[in-house]
Amino acid sequence: MNPLLKKLQPYPFERLRGLTAGVTPNPTYRAISLGIGEPKHATPEFIKQALTQSLDGLASYPATAGEPALREACSRWLKRRYALDLDPATQILPVNGSREALFALAQVVIDPTQAGRNGQATPTVVSPNPFYQIYEGAALLAGAEVVFANSDPAKNFAADWASIPESVWATTQLVFVCSPGNPTGAVMPLDEWARLFELSDKYGFVIASDECYSEIYFRTGPDAAPLSGLEAAHKLGRTDFKRLIALTSLSKRSNVPGLRSGFVAGDKDLIKSFLLYRTYHGSAMSPVVQRASIAAWDDESHVVENRRLYAEKFERVTPILASVMDVALPDASFYLWAKVPDKCGGGSDEWFARELLAQYNVAVLPGSYLAREAHGVNPGAGRVRMALVAGVEECVEAAERIRAFIQSI
């Protein structure tokens, strides 16, 4: 067996199952889960129709590079969304959801045989903290060491890139960025992108920008929509997107997590190497999925309606929870990142999640499960992540139960 498998840690939901093993939720209440970030809004009918009308595609082997029509649809979306012109043939590659692409990209980028400039034999991957656990697993299985940049509540939960010492940057081969962030919802501003690009130029690392929550936001005005890494690069004159790959997906945007469809875009040299890897890895997207994806990327009306539903939920739920917890509307995404009151088990996120399930049958995810101890602290400890993925009334009911739970203590 690959010995690196032993380095992998249990997934957050596996830990949650262990935490709540033996808990009998209060049968007075129906179960409501705010734990898993799985979209629950209905899949648009036109996407289903595009899927079923393309079943003849099952008779053909797909090309790993994807059909030109799909890459062109992705390019059109980038043009509409960010006013960017990317070459569909060389700068865009369809992937089977951003999760598998994030993992595979690390295997392409990381060179475990290269010693860092300070003599360290193990390459480094820098990750935000809290983080999406695929970042860590991908890095470890590529033979790298993970170093974490903690989020800073005083800076809108931005990752503190300044906490990473020069000696670590010197051995860094890959940096994961998640903007809008999971679980904080924070969007990385242009000045932070500028700093990260400067570091990339100095030390030569690749930036992987995970942007799967980019279409779920609540504010209005010209700057309401989250900034993309590609957009930031373009604004800063980096029109070749050197050492930058952005990853996005239809799962949250179009409510099709089971479709497993997204794309990566950016540096054409990285895309070329990634295509080679994926050709051997057998990562071609089904022609059926490709044609449904074209329909989804070419339509914005369903995205606007999806965003409206999330905005309504956050508008109704946030004030209820803010009356008893330290929580605020995020920049984007469908999560609330709430601080556990001190009176609730001494502010323990694990105690809060377990007792809330037992007494009020609402599931939330302990924030400490989404982070690692770094720089002397676990930046997720004492917080819980709430995914507002269920229907509006169900989310409101869950918020009212959480308020009642806190008030009862």
mmCIF file of C-alpha atoms in Angstrom:
data_model
loop_
_atom_site.group_PDB
_atom_site.id
_atom_site.type_symbol
_atom_site.label_atom_id
_atom_site.label_comp_id
_atom_site.label_asym_id
_atom_site.label_seq_id
_atom_site.Cartn_x
_atom_site.Cartn_y
_atom_site.Cartn_z
ATOM 1 C CA MET A 1 0.000 0.000 0.000
ATOM 2 C CA ASN A 2 1.035 3.587 -0.596
ATOM 3 C CA PRO A 3 2.441 4.645 2.800
ATOM 4 C CA LEU A 4 1.220 8.195 2.247
ATOM 5 C CA LEU A 5 -2.352 6.968 2.751
ATOM 6 C CA LYS A 6 -1.557 6.716 6.459
ATOM 7 C CA LYS A 7 -1.137 10.494 6.594
ATOM 8 C CA LEU A 8 -4.766 11.171 5.647
ATOM 9 C CA GLN A 9 -7.049 12.342 8.434
ATOM 10 C CA PRO A 10 -10.724 11.396 8.868
ATOM 11 C CA TYR A 11 -13.111 13.492 6.836
ATOM 12 C CA PRO A 12 -15.144 16.046 8.878
ATOM 13 C CA PHE A 13 -18.400 14.151 8.448
ATOM 14 C CA GLU A 14 -16.799 10.925 9.603
ATOM 15 C CA ARG A 15 -15.697 12.760 12.747
ATOM 16 C CA LEU A 16 -19.199 14.197 13.148
ATOM 17 C CA ARG A 17 -20.690 10.703 12.978
ATOM 18 C CA GLY A 18 -18.283 9.628 15.694
ATOM 19 C CA LEU A 19 -19.168 12.642 17.822
ATOM 20 C CA THR A 20 -22.899 11.968 17.617
ATOM 21 C CA ALA A 21 -22.746 8.178 17.856
ATOM 22 C CA GLY A 22 -25.168 7.117 20.571
ATOM 23 C CA VAL A 23 -27.084 10.411 20.466
ATOM 24 C CA THR A 24 -30.848 10.012 20.176
ATOM 25 C CA PRO A 25 -32.217 13.229 18.666
ATOM 26 C CA ASN A 26 -35.303 14.643 20.336
ATOM 27 C CA PRO A 27 -38.221 12.914 18.517
ATOM 28 C CA THR A 28 -40.428 15.955 19.126
ATOM 29 C CA TYR A 29 -38.684 17.629 16.191
ATOM 30 C CA ARG A 30 -38.190 16.497 12.605
ATOM 31 C CA ALA A 31 -34.552 16.259 11.570
ATOM 32 C CA ILE A 32 -33.007 19.309 9.913
ATOM 33 C CA SER A 33 -29.430 19.157 8.652
ATOM 34 C CA LEU A 34 -27.296 22.254 8.231
ATOM 35 C CA GLY A 35 -24.191 20.108 8.265
ATOM 36 C CA ILE A 36 -23.384 19.015 4.719
ATOM 37 C CA GLY A 37 -22.915 21.649 2.029
ATOM 38 C CA GLU A 38 -24.968 19.828 -0.584
ATOM 39 C CA PRO A 39 -27.303 22.026 -2.662
ATOM 40 C CA LYS A 40 -30.964 21.123 -2.135
ATOM 41 C CA HIS A 41 -32.667 23.477 -4.577
ATOM 42 C CA ALA A 42 -34.333 21.752 -7.521
ATOM 43 C CA THR A 43 -32.239 21.058 -10.600
ATOM 44 C CA PRO A 44 -33.578 23.226 -13.475
ATOM 45 C CA GLU A 45 -35.774 21.281 -15.869
ATOM 46 C CA PHE A 46 -33.935 22.495 -18.970
ATOM 47 C CA ILE A 47 -30.710 20.890 -17.685
ATOM 48 C CA LYS A 48 -32.511 17.590 -17.123
ATOM 49 C CA GLN A 49 -33.957 17.789 -20.611
ATOM 50 C CA ALA A 50 -30.556 18.509 -22.142
ATOM 51 C CA LEU A 51 -29.214 15.460 -20.316
ATOM 52 C CA THR A 52 -31.934 13.055 -21.416
ATOM 53 C CA GLN A 53 -31.936 14.369 -24.976
ATOM 54 C CA SER A 54 -28.224 13.591 -25.273
ATOM 55 C CA LEU A 55 -28.251 9.910 -24.401
ATOM 56 C CA ASP A 56 -26.947 9.010 -27.850
ATOM 57 C CA GLY A 57 -23.630 10.269 -26.507
ATOM 58 C CA LEU A 58 -23.331 7.085 -24.441
ATOM 59 C CA ALA A 59 -22.281 5.282 -27.636
ATOM 60 C CA SER A 60 -19.056 7.307 -27.969
ATOM 61 C CA TYR A 61 -15.783 7.506 -26.091
ATOM 62 C CA PRO A 62 -15.283 11.130 -24.975
ATOM 63 C CA ALA A 63 -12.117 13.093 -25.590
ATOM 64 C CA THR A 64 -10.308 14.158 -22.416
ATOM 65 C CA ALA A 65 -10.070 17.717 -23.725
ATOM 66 C CA GLY A 66 -13.851 17.825 -24.036
ATOM 67 C CA GLU A 67 -15.960 18.830 -26.996
ATOM 68 C CA PRO A 68 -15.062 22.200 -28.532
ATOM 69 C CA ALA A 69 -18.672 23.290 -27.967
ATOM 70 C CA LEU A 70 -18.300 22.824 -24.196
ATOM 71 C CA ARG A 71 -14.996 24.675 -23.978
ATOM 72 C CA GLU A 72 -16.535 27.480 -26.029
ATOM 73 C CA ALA A 73 -19.545 27.635 -23.656
ATOM 74 C CA CYS A 74 -17.141 27.920 -20.711
ATOM 75 C CA SER A 75 -15.274 30.677 -22.545
ATOM 76 C CA ARG A 76 -18.520 32.543 -23.205
ATOM 77 C CA TRP A 77 -19.379 32.353 -19.506
ATOM 78 C CA LEU A 78 -15.979 33.751 -18.512
ATOM 79 C CA LYS A 79 -16.557 36.599 -20.965
ATOM 80 C CA ARG A 80 -20.006 37.413 -19.567
ATOM 81 C CA ARG A 81 -19.045 36.988 -15.921
ATOM 82 C CA TYR A 82 -15.582 38.528 -15.806
ATOM 83 C CA ALA A 83 -15.109 40.258 -19.201
ATOM 84 C CA LEU A 84 -12.209 37.883 -19.914
ATOM 85 C CA ASP A 85 -11.171 36.431 -23.263
ATOM 86 C CA LEU A 86 -9.630 32.981 -22.828
ATOM 87 C CA ASP A 87 -8.731 30.644 -25.664
ATOM 88 C CA PRO A 88 -11.116 27.650 -25.459
ATOM 89 C CA ALA A 89 -8.530 25.401 -27.130
ATOM 90 C CA THR A 90 -5.548 26.112 -24.856
ATOM 91 C CA GLN A 91 -6.706 27.828 -21.651
ATOM 92 C CA ILE A 92 -9.841 25.884 -20.672
ATOM 93 C CA LEU A 93 -10.292 22.237 -19.728
ATOM 94 C CA PRO A 94 -13.530 20.499 -18.614
ATOM 95 C CA VAL A 95 -13.285 18.494 -15.382
ATOM 96 C CA ASN A 96 -15.556 16.130 -13.483
ATOM 97 C CA GLY A 97 -16.336 18.617 -10.738
ATOM 98 C CA SER A 98 -13.858 20.869 -8.958
ATOM 99 C CA ARG A 99 -13.164 18.302 -6.226
ATOM 100 C CA GLU A 100 -11.451 15.766 -8.461
ATOM 101 C CA ALA A 101 -9.680 18.551 -10.355
ATOM 102 C CA LEU A 102 -8.270 20.045 -7.148
ATOM 103 C CA PHE A 103 -6.872 16.655 -6.203
ATOM 104 C CA ALA A 104 -5.494 15.866 -9.651
ATOM 105 C CA LEU A 105 -3.919 19.288 -10.104
ATOM 106 C CA ALA A 106 -1.743 18.759 -7.041
ATOM 107 C CA GLN A 107 -0.448 15.496 -8.529
ATOM 108 C CA VAL A 108 0.527 17.381 -11.685
ATOM 109 C CA VAL A 109 2.147 20.371 -10.007
ATOM 110 C CA ILE A 110 4.025 18.835 -7.071
ATOM 111 C CA ASP A 111 7.535 17.551 -7.768
ATOM 112 C CA PRO A 112 8.569 15.596 -4.648
ATOM 113 C CA THR A 113 12.085 15.070 -6.023
ATOM 114 C CA GLN A 114 12.904 18.787 -5.899
ATOM 115 C CA ALA A 115 14.540 20.118 -2.756
ATOM 116 C CA GLY A 116 13.594 23.607 -1.666
ATOM 117 C CA ARG A 117 16.041 26.472 -1.928
ATOM 118 C CA ASN A 118 16.851 26.210 1.772
ATOM 119 C CA GLY A 119 17.765 22.551 1.449
ATOM 120 C CA GLN A 120 14.469 21.147 2.671
ATOM 121 C CA ALA A 121 13.759 17.913 0.788
ATOM 122 C CA THR A 122 9.966 17.985 1.071
ATOM 123 C CA PRO A 123 8.020 20.447 -1.086
ATOM 124 C CA THR A 124 5.417 22.615 0.598
ATOM 125 C CA VAL A 125 1.762 23.294 -0.168
ATOM 126 C CA VAL A 126 0.212 26.338 1.543
ATOM 127 C CA SER A 127 -3.482 26.122 2.405
ATOM 128 C CA PRO A 128 -5.966 28.440 4.083
ATOM 129 C CA ASN A 129 -7.115 27.316 7.514
ATOM 130 C CA PRO A 130 -10.035 26.393 7.907
ATOM 131 C CA PHE A 131 -10.045 24.668 4.546
ATOM 132 C CA TYR A 132 -11.659 22.138 2.223
ATOM 133 C CA GLN A 133 -10.036 18.844 3.216
ATOM 134 C CA ILE A 134 -9.245 17.846 -0.367
ATOM 135 C CA TYR A 135 -6.433 20.423 -0.305
ATOM 136 C CA GLU A 136 -4.661 18.595 2.486
ATOM 137 C CA GLY A 137 -5.239 15.111 1.107
ATOM 138 C CA ALA A 138 -4.123 16.086 -2.386
ATOM 139 C CA ALA A 139 -0.915 17.614 -1.043
ATOM 140 C CA LEU A 140 -0.059 14.702 1.225
ATOM 141 C CA LEU A 141 -0.627 12.086 -1.475
ATOM 142 C CA ALA A 142 1.548 14.111 -3.845
ATOM 143 C CA GLY A 143 4.383 13.841 -1.321
ATOM 144 C CA ALA A 144 4.220 17.401 -0.006
ATOM 145 C CA GLU A 145 4.019 18.949 3.439
ATOM 146 C CA VAL A 146 1.062 21.220 4.217
ATOM 147 C CA VAL A 147 1.554 24.585 5.922
ATOM 148 C CA PHE A 148 -1.526 26.515 6.972
ATOM 149 C CA ALA A 149 -2.362 30.223 6.780
ATOM 150 C CA ASN A 150 -4.938 30.822 9.510
ATOM 151 C CA SER A 151 -8.013 32.924 8.860
ATOM 152 C CA ASP A 152 -8.168 36.170 10.803
ATOM 153 C CA PRO A 153 -11.594 37.176 12.208
ATOM 154 C CA ALA A 154 -10.365 40.768 12.508
ATOM 155 C CA LYS A 155 -9.781 40.840 8.732
ATOM 156 C CA ASN A 156 -13.106 39.366 7.603
ATOM 157 C CA PHE A 157 -11.653 35.862 8.012
ATOM 158 C CA ALA A 158 -9.031 36.466 5.326
ATOM 159 C CA ALA A 159 -6.170 33.974 5.232
ATOM 160 C CA ASP A 160 -3.128 35.495 6.912
ATOM 161 C CA TRP A 161 -0.562 34.943 4.168
ATOM 162 C CA ALA A 162 1.847 37.158 6.117
ATOM 163 C CA SER A 163 2.061 34.453 8.796
ATOM 164 C CA ILE A 164 3.953 32.210 6.363
ATOM 165 C CA PRO A 165 7.720 32.754 6.774
ATOM 166 C CA GLU A 166 10.072 33.292 3.836
ATOM 167 C CA SER A 167 11.702 29.917 4.506
ATOM 168 C CA VAL A 168 8.380 28.204 3.807
ATOM 169 C CA TRP A 169 7.640 30.234 0.669
ATOM 170 C CA ALA A 170 11.058 29.137 -0.613
ATOM 171 C CA THR A 171 9.940 25.496 -0.646
ATOM 172 C CA THR A 172 6.339 26.129 -1.719
ATOM 173 C CA GLN A 173 5.202 24.625 -5.018
ATOM 174 C CA LEU A 174 1.438 25.115 -4.746
ATOM 175 C CA VAL A 175 -0.917 27.479 -2.913
ATOM 176 C CA PHE A 176 -4.621 26.764 -2.568
ATOM 177 C CA VAL A 177 -6.949 29.755 -2.462
ATOM 178 C CA CYS A 178 -10.668 29.398 -1.733
ATOM 179 C CA SER A 179 -12.619 32.530 -2.584
ATOM 180 C CA PRO A 180 -15.445 32.764 -1.667
ATOM 181 C CA GLY A 181 -14.188 30.719 1.236
ATOM 182 C CA ASN A 182 -15.443 27.503 2.750
ATOM 183 C CA PRO A 183 -16.530 27.821 5.562
ATOM 184 C CA THR A 184 -16.173 31.570 6.126
ATOM 185 C CA GLY A 185 -17.591 32.930 2.871
ATOM 186 C CA ALA A 186 -14.810 35.536 2.706
ATOM 187 C CA VAL A 187 -13.839 36.905 -0.707
ATOM 188 C CA MET A 188 -10.193 37.697 -1.353
ATOM 189 C CA PRO A 189 -9.727 41.358 -2.401
ATOM 190 C CA LEU A 190 -7.468 42.626 -5.162
ATOM 191 C CA ASP A 191 -4.656 43.791 -2.868
ATOM 192 C CA GLU A 192 -4.319 40.295 -1.401
ATOM 193 C CA TRP A 193 -4.189 38.818 -4.894
ATOM 194 C CA ALA A 194 -1.455 41.297 -5.765
ATOM 195 C CA ARG A 195 0.611 40.167 -2.775
ATOM 196 C CA LEU A 196 0.130 36.485 -3.633
ATOM 197 C CA PHE A 197 1.116 37.085 -7.270
ATOM 198 C CA GLU A 198 4.261 38.880 -6.096
ATOM 199 C CA LEU A 199 5.171 35.859 -3.970
ATOM 200 C CA SER A 200 4.439 33.514 -6.883
ATOM 201 C CA ASP A 201 6.750 35.533 -9.124
ATOM 202 C CA LYS A 202 9.483 35.449 -6.485
ATOM 203 C CA TYR A 203 9.274 31.781 -5.552
ATOM 204 C CA GLY A 204 7.696 30.168 -8.613
ATOM 205 C CA PHE A 205 4.733 28.409 -7.004
ATOM 206 C CA VAL A 206 1.417 27.694 -8.715
ATOM 207 C CA ILE A 207 -1.833 29.169 -7.391
ATOM 208 C CA ALA A 208 -4.984 27.025 -7.510
ATOM 209 C CA SER A 209 -8.028 29.263 -7.042
ATOM 210 C CA ASP A 210 -11.086 27.292 -5.912
ATOM 211 C CA GLU A 211 -14.101 29.398 -6.942
ATOM 212 C CA CYS A 212 -17.010 26.954 -6.726
ATOM 213 C CA TYR A 213 -19.133 29.367 -4.615
ATOM 214 C CA SER A 214 -18.617 32.382 -6.878
ATOM 215 C CA GLU A 215 -22.241 32.667 -8.006
ATOM 216 C CA ILE A 216 -23.865 32.714 -4.549
ATOM 217 C CA TYR A 217 -23.684 36.244 -3.195
ATOM 218 C CA PHE A 218 -26.120 38.700 -1.635
ATOM 219 C CA ARG A 219 -24.992 42.263 -2.064
ATOM 220 C CA THR A 220 -25.929 44.600 -4.913
ATOM 221 C CA GLY A 221 -23.980 47.109 -6.950
ATOM 222 C CA PRO A 222 -21.015 46.955 -9.337
ATOM 223 C CA ASP A 223 -18.741 45.141 -6.861
ATOM 224 C CA ALA A 224 -21.341 42.702 -5.530
ATOM 225 C CA ALA A 225 -20.109 39.660 -7.477
ATOM 226 C CA PRO A 226 -17.001 37.975 -6.017
ATOM 227 C CA LEU A 227 -13.657 38.647 -7.668
ATOM 228 C CA SER A 228 -12.093 35.744 -9.557
ATOM 229 C CA GLY A 229 -8.397 34.986 -9.445
ATOM 230 C CA LEU A 230 -8.354 35.256 -13.239
ATOM 231 C CA GLU A 231 -10.143 38.594 -13.046
ATOM 232 C CA ALA A 232 -7.677 39.840 -10.431
ATOM 233 C CA ALA A 233 -4.738 38.778 -12.595
ATOM 234 C CA HIS A 234 -6.182 40.579 -15.595
ATOM 235 C CA LYS A 235 -6.767 43.767 -13.588
ATOM 236 C CA LEU A 236 -3.122 43.631 -12.500
ATOM 237 C CA GLY A 237 -1.837 43.214 -16.053
ATOM 238 C CA ARG A 238 -1.125 39.477 -15.769
ATOM 239 C CA THR A 239 -2.961 38.594 -18.981
ATOM 240 C CA ASP A 240 -1.057 35.341 -19.527
ATOM 241 C CA PHE A 241 -2.327 34.034 -16.134
ATOM 242 C CA LYS A 242 1.140 32.664 -15.455
ATOM 243 C CA ARG A 243 1.185 29.963 -12.724
ATOM 244 C CA LEU A 244 -2.553 30.479 -12.073
ATOM 245 C CA ILE A 245 -5.382 27.985 -12.457
ATOM 246 C CA ALA A 246 -8.973 28.818 -11.497
ATOM 247 C CA LEU A 247 -11.418 26.004 -10.825
ATOM 248 C CA THR A 248 -15.182 26.302 -10.917
ATOM 249 C CA SER A 249 -18.184 24.020 -11.005
ATOM 250 C CA LEU A 250 -21.858 23.763 -11.861
ATOM 251 C CA SER A 251 -22.735 22.010 -8.578
ATOM 252 C CA LYS A 252 -23.624 25.082 -6.503
ATOM 253 C CA ARG A 253 -24.279 27.483 -9.384
ATOM 254 C CA SER A 254 -26.838 25.268 -11.103
ATOM 255 C CA ASN A 255 -27.888 22.810 -8.350
ATOM 256 C CA VAL A 256 -26.422 19.767 -10.096
ATOM 257 C CA PRO A 257 -23.924 18.240 -7.615
ATOM 258 C CA GLY A 258 -24.612 14.804 -9.090
ATOM 259 C CA LEU A 259 -23.663 15.935 -12.596
ATOM 260 C CA ARG A 260 -19.992 16.244 -11.577
ATOM 261 C CA SER A 261 -19.180 18.969 -14.041
ATOM 262 C CA GLY A 262 -16.893 21.973 -13.960
ATOM 263 C CA PHE A 263 -13.858 23.390 -15.701
ATOM 264 C CA VAL A 264 -10.403 24.786 -15.030
ATOM 265 C CA ALA A 265 -8.938 27.811 -16.781
ATOM 266 C CA GLY A 266 -5.747 29.818 -16.806
ATOM 267 C CA ASP A 267 -2.068 29.292 -17.657
ATOM 268 C CA LYS A 268 -1.952 27.457 -21.001
ATOM 269 C CA ASP A 269 1.259 25.612 -20.073
ATOM 270 C CA LEU A 270 -0.332 24.255 -16.907
ATOM 271 C CA ILE A 271 -3.472 23.334 -18.843
ATOM 272 C CA LYS A 272 -1.347 21.418 -21.361
ATOM 273 C CA SER A 273 0.343 19.391 -18.615
ATOM 274 C CA PHE A 274 -2.949 18.866 -16.813
ATOM 275 C CA LEU A 275 -4.518 17.531 -20.025
ATOM 276 C CA LEU A 276 -1.658 15.054 -20.420
ATOM 277 C CA TYR A 277 -2.110 13.814 -16.859
ATOM 278 C CA ARG A 278 -5.876 13.514 -17.235
ATOM 279 C CA THR A 279 -5.526 11.594 -20.505
ATOM 280 C CA TYR A 280 -3.668 8.863 -18.651
ATOM 281 C CA HIS A 281 -5.845 9.163 -15.564
ATOM 282 C CA GLY A 282 -9.017 8.455 -17.566
ATOM 283 C CA SER A 283 -10.769 11.681 -16.582
ATOM 284 C CA ALA A 284 -12.803 12.378 -19.713
ATOM 285 C CA MET A 285 -16.291 13.800 -19.174
ATOM 286 C CA SER A 286 -19.231 11.848 -20.586
ATOM 287 C CA PRO A 287 -20.672 13.345 -23.796
ATOM 288 C CA VAL A 288 -24.072 13.278 -22.092
ATOM 289 C CA VAL A 289 -22.799 15.377 -19.205
ATOM 290 C CA GLN A 290 -20.983 17.691 -21.593
ATOM 291 C CA ARG A 291 -24.133 18.581 -23.496
ATOM 292 C CA ALA A 292 -26.112 19.199 -20.318
ATOM 293 C CA SER A 293 -23.210 21.354 -19.112
ATOM 294 C CA ILE A 294 -23.310 23.469 -22.259
ATOM 295 C CA ALA A 295 -26.966 24.218 -21.586
ATOM 296 C CA ALA A 296 -26.208 25.146 -17.973
ATOM 297 C CA TRP A 297 -23.240 27.432 -18.698
ATOM 298 C CA ASP A 298 -25.191 29.247 -21.415
ATOM 299 C CA ASP A 299 -28.113 30.180 -19.143
ATOM 300 C CA GLU A 300 -28.052 32.793 -16.371
ATOM 301 C CA SER A 301 -31.732 33.115 -15.475
ATOM 302 C CA HIS A 302 -31.712 29.999 -13.284
ATOM 303 C CA VAL A 303 -28.570 31.280 -11.524
ATOM 304 C CA VAL A 304 -30.266 34.571 -10.701
ATOM 305 C CA GLU A 305 -33.254 32.716 -9.234
ATOM 306 C CA ASN A 306 -30.969 30.408 -7.271
ATOM 307 C CA ARG A 307 -29.168 33.423 -5.822
ATOM 308 C CA ARG A 308 -32.493 35.026 -4.900
ATOM 309 C CA LEU A 309 -33.500 31.947 -2.893
ATOM 310 C CA TYR A 310 -30.233 31.992 -0.952
ATOM 311 C CA ALA A 311 -30.521 35.734 -0.358
ATOM 312 C CA GLU A 312 -33.998 35.253 1.098
ATOM 313 C CA LYS A 313 -32.750 32.560 3.450
ATOM 314 C CA PHE A 314 -29.820 34.624 4.688
ATOM 315 C CA GLU A 315 -32.031 37.678 5.082
ATOM 316 C CA ARG A 316 -34.446 35.776 7.308
ATOM 317 C CA VAL A 317 -32.063 33.448 9.146
ATOM 318 C CA THR A 318 -29.149 35.750 9.972
ATOM 319 C CA PRO A 319 -31.085 38.154 12.254
ATOM 320 C CA ILE A 320 -32.571 35.236 14.209
ATOM 321 C CA LEU A 321 -29.151 33.743 14.912
ATOM 322 C CA ALA A 322 -27.469 37.120 15.428
ATOM 323 C CA SER A 323 -29.772 37.745 18.377
ATOM 324 C CA VAL A 324 -28.022 34.944 20.309
ATOM 325 C CA MET A 325 -24.674 34.348 18.523
ATOM 326 C CA ASP A 326 -21.775 36.237 17.001
ATOM 327 C CA VAL A 327 -22.622 35.726 13.323
ATOM 328 C CA ALA A 328 -22.959 37.967 10.289
ATOM 329 C CA LEU A 329 -23.832 37.838 6.617
ATOM 330 C CA PRO A 330 -20.803 36.494 4.710
ATOM 331 C CA ASP A 331 -19.381 38.014 1.538
ATOM 332 C CA ALA A 332 -20.680 35.017 -0.414
ATOM 333 C CA SER A 333 -21.286 31.210 -0.338
ATOM 334 C CA PHE A 334 -24.173 29.459 1.423
ATOM 335 C CA TYR A 335 -22.552 29.085 4.860
ATOM 336 C CA LEU A 336 -22.874 30.913 8.156
ATOM 337 C CA TRP A 337 -19.712 30.791 10.271
ATOM 338 C CA ALA A 338 -21.017 31.328 13.801
ATOM 339 C CA LYS A 339 -19.198 31.681 17.115
ATOM 340 C CA VAL A 340 -20.476 29.424 19.897
ATOM 341 C CA PRO A 341 -21.529 31.437 22.974
ATOM 342 C CA ASP A 342 -19.311 30.881 26.013
ATOM 343 C CA LYS A 343 -22.280 29.691 28.058
ATOM 344 C CA CYS A 344 -22.678 26.739 25.666
ATOM 345 C CA GLY A 345 -20.262 24.156 26.995
ATOM 346 C CA GLY A 346 -17.605 26.792 27.532
ATOM 347 C CA GLY A 347 -17.786 27.756 23.859
ATOM 348 C CA SER A 348 -17.025 24.224 22.650
ATOM 349 C CA ASP A 349 -18.064 23.632 19.059
ATOM 350 C CA GLU A 350 -18.220 19.870 19.633
ATOM 351 C CA TRP A 351 -20.450 20.264 22.705
ATOM 352 C CA PHE A 352 -22.695 22.651 20.799
ATOM 353 C CA ALA A 353 -23.116 20.322 17.801
ATOM 354 C CA ARG A 354 -23.791 17.260 19.938
ATOM 355 C CA GLU A 355 -26.260 18.910 22.325
ATOM 356 C CA LEU A 356 -28.100 20.792 19.583
ATOM 357 C CA LEU A 357 -28.692 17.510 17.770
ATOM 358 C CA ALA A 358 -29.771 15.741 20.950
ATOM 359 C CA GLN A 359 -32.154 18.435 22.188
ATOM 360 C CA TYR A 360 -33.464 20.076 18.992
ATOM 361 C CA ASN A 361 -32.620 17.606 16.169
ATOM 362 C CA VAL A 362 -30.600 20.140 14.154
ATOM 363 C CA ALA A 363 -27.240 19.067 12.712
ATOM 364 C CA VAL A 364 -24.362 21.550 12.336
ATOM 365 C CA LEU A 365 -20.656 20.943 11.745
ATOM 366 C CA PRO A 366 -18.046 21.775 14.419
ATOM 367 C CA GLY A 367 -15.646 24.341 13.034
ATOM 368 C CA SER A 368 -12.607 22.638 14.521
ATOM 369 C CA TYR A 369 -13.219 19.702 12.168
ATOM 370 C CA LEU A 370 -12.609 22.013 9.214
ATOM 371 C CA ALA A 371 -9.247 23.274 10.447
ATOM 372 C CA ARG A 372 -5.919 22.125 11.858
ATOM 373 C CA GLU A 373 -3.943 23.499 14.767
ATOM 374 C CA ALA A 374 -1.420 25.921 13.321
ATOM 375 C CA HIS A 375 0.552 28.810 14.809
ATOM 376 C CA GLY A 376 -0.600 27.600 18.238
ATOM 377 C CA VAL A 377 -4.366 27.645 17.581
ATOM 378 C CA ASN A 378 -7.136 25.857 15.736
ATOM 379 C CA PRO A 379 -8.894 28.773 13.971
ATOM 380 C CA GLY A 380 -12.087 26.772 13.604
ATOM 381 C CA ALA A 381 -12.431 25.948 17.293
ATOM 382 C CA GLY A 382 -15.396 27.543 19.025
ATOM 383 C CA ARG A 383 -17.321 28.033 15.776
ATOM 384 C CA VAL A 384 -19.846 26.010 13.829
ATOM 385 C CA ARG A 385 -20.592 25.934 10.121
ATOM 386 C CA MET A 386 -24.227 26.081 9.081
ATOM 387 C CA ALA A 387 -25.057 25.278 5.465
ATOM 388 C CA LEU A 388 -28.280 27.032 4.438
ATOM 389 C CA VAL A 389 -28.998 24.538 1.685
ATOM 390 C CA ALA A 390 -32.510 23.393 2.649
ATOM 391 C CA GLY A 391 -35.693 25.236 1.785
ATOM 392 C CA VAL A 392 -36.369 28.704 3.151
ATOM 393 C CA GLU A 393 -38.915 27.696 5.789
ATOM 394 C CA GLU A 394 -36.829 24.735 6.924
ATOM 395 C CA CYS A 395 -33.775 26.967 7.403
ATOM 396 C CA VAL A 396 -35.863 29.485 9.342
ATOM 397 C CA GLU A 397 -37.218 26.720 11.559
ATOM 398 C CA ALA A 398 -33.680 25.471 12.208
ATOM 399 C CA ALA A 399 -32.575 28.989 13.169
ATOM 400 C CA GLU A 400 -35.494 29.356 15.574
ATOM 401 C CA ARG A 401 -34.598 26.045 17.215
ATOM 402 C CA ILE A 402 -30.961 27.114 17.574
ATOM 403 C CA ARG A 403 -32.087 30.361 19.188
ATOM 404 C CA ALA A 404 -34.355 28.467 21.575
ATOM 405 C CA PHE A 405 -31.515 26.059 22.388
ATOM 406 C CA ILE A 406 -29.127 28.881 23.287
ATOM 407 C CA GLN A 407 -31.751 30.775 25.244
ATOM 408 C CA SER A 408 -32.562 27.651 27.278
ATOM 409 C CA ILE A 409 -29.029 27.422 28.660
#
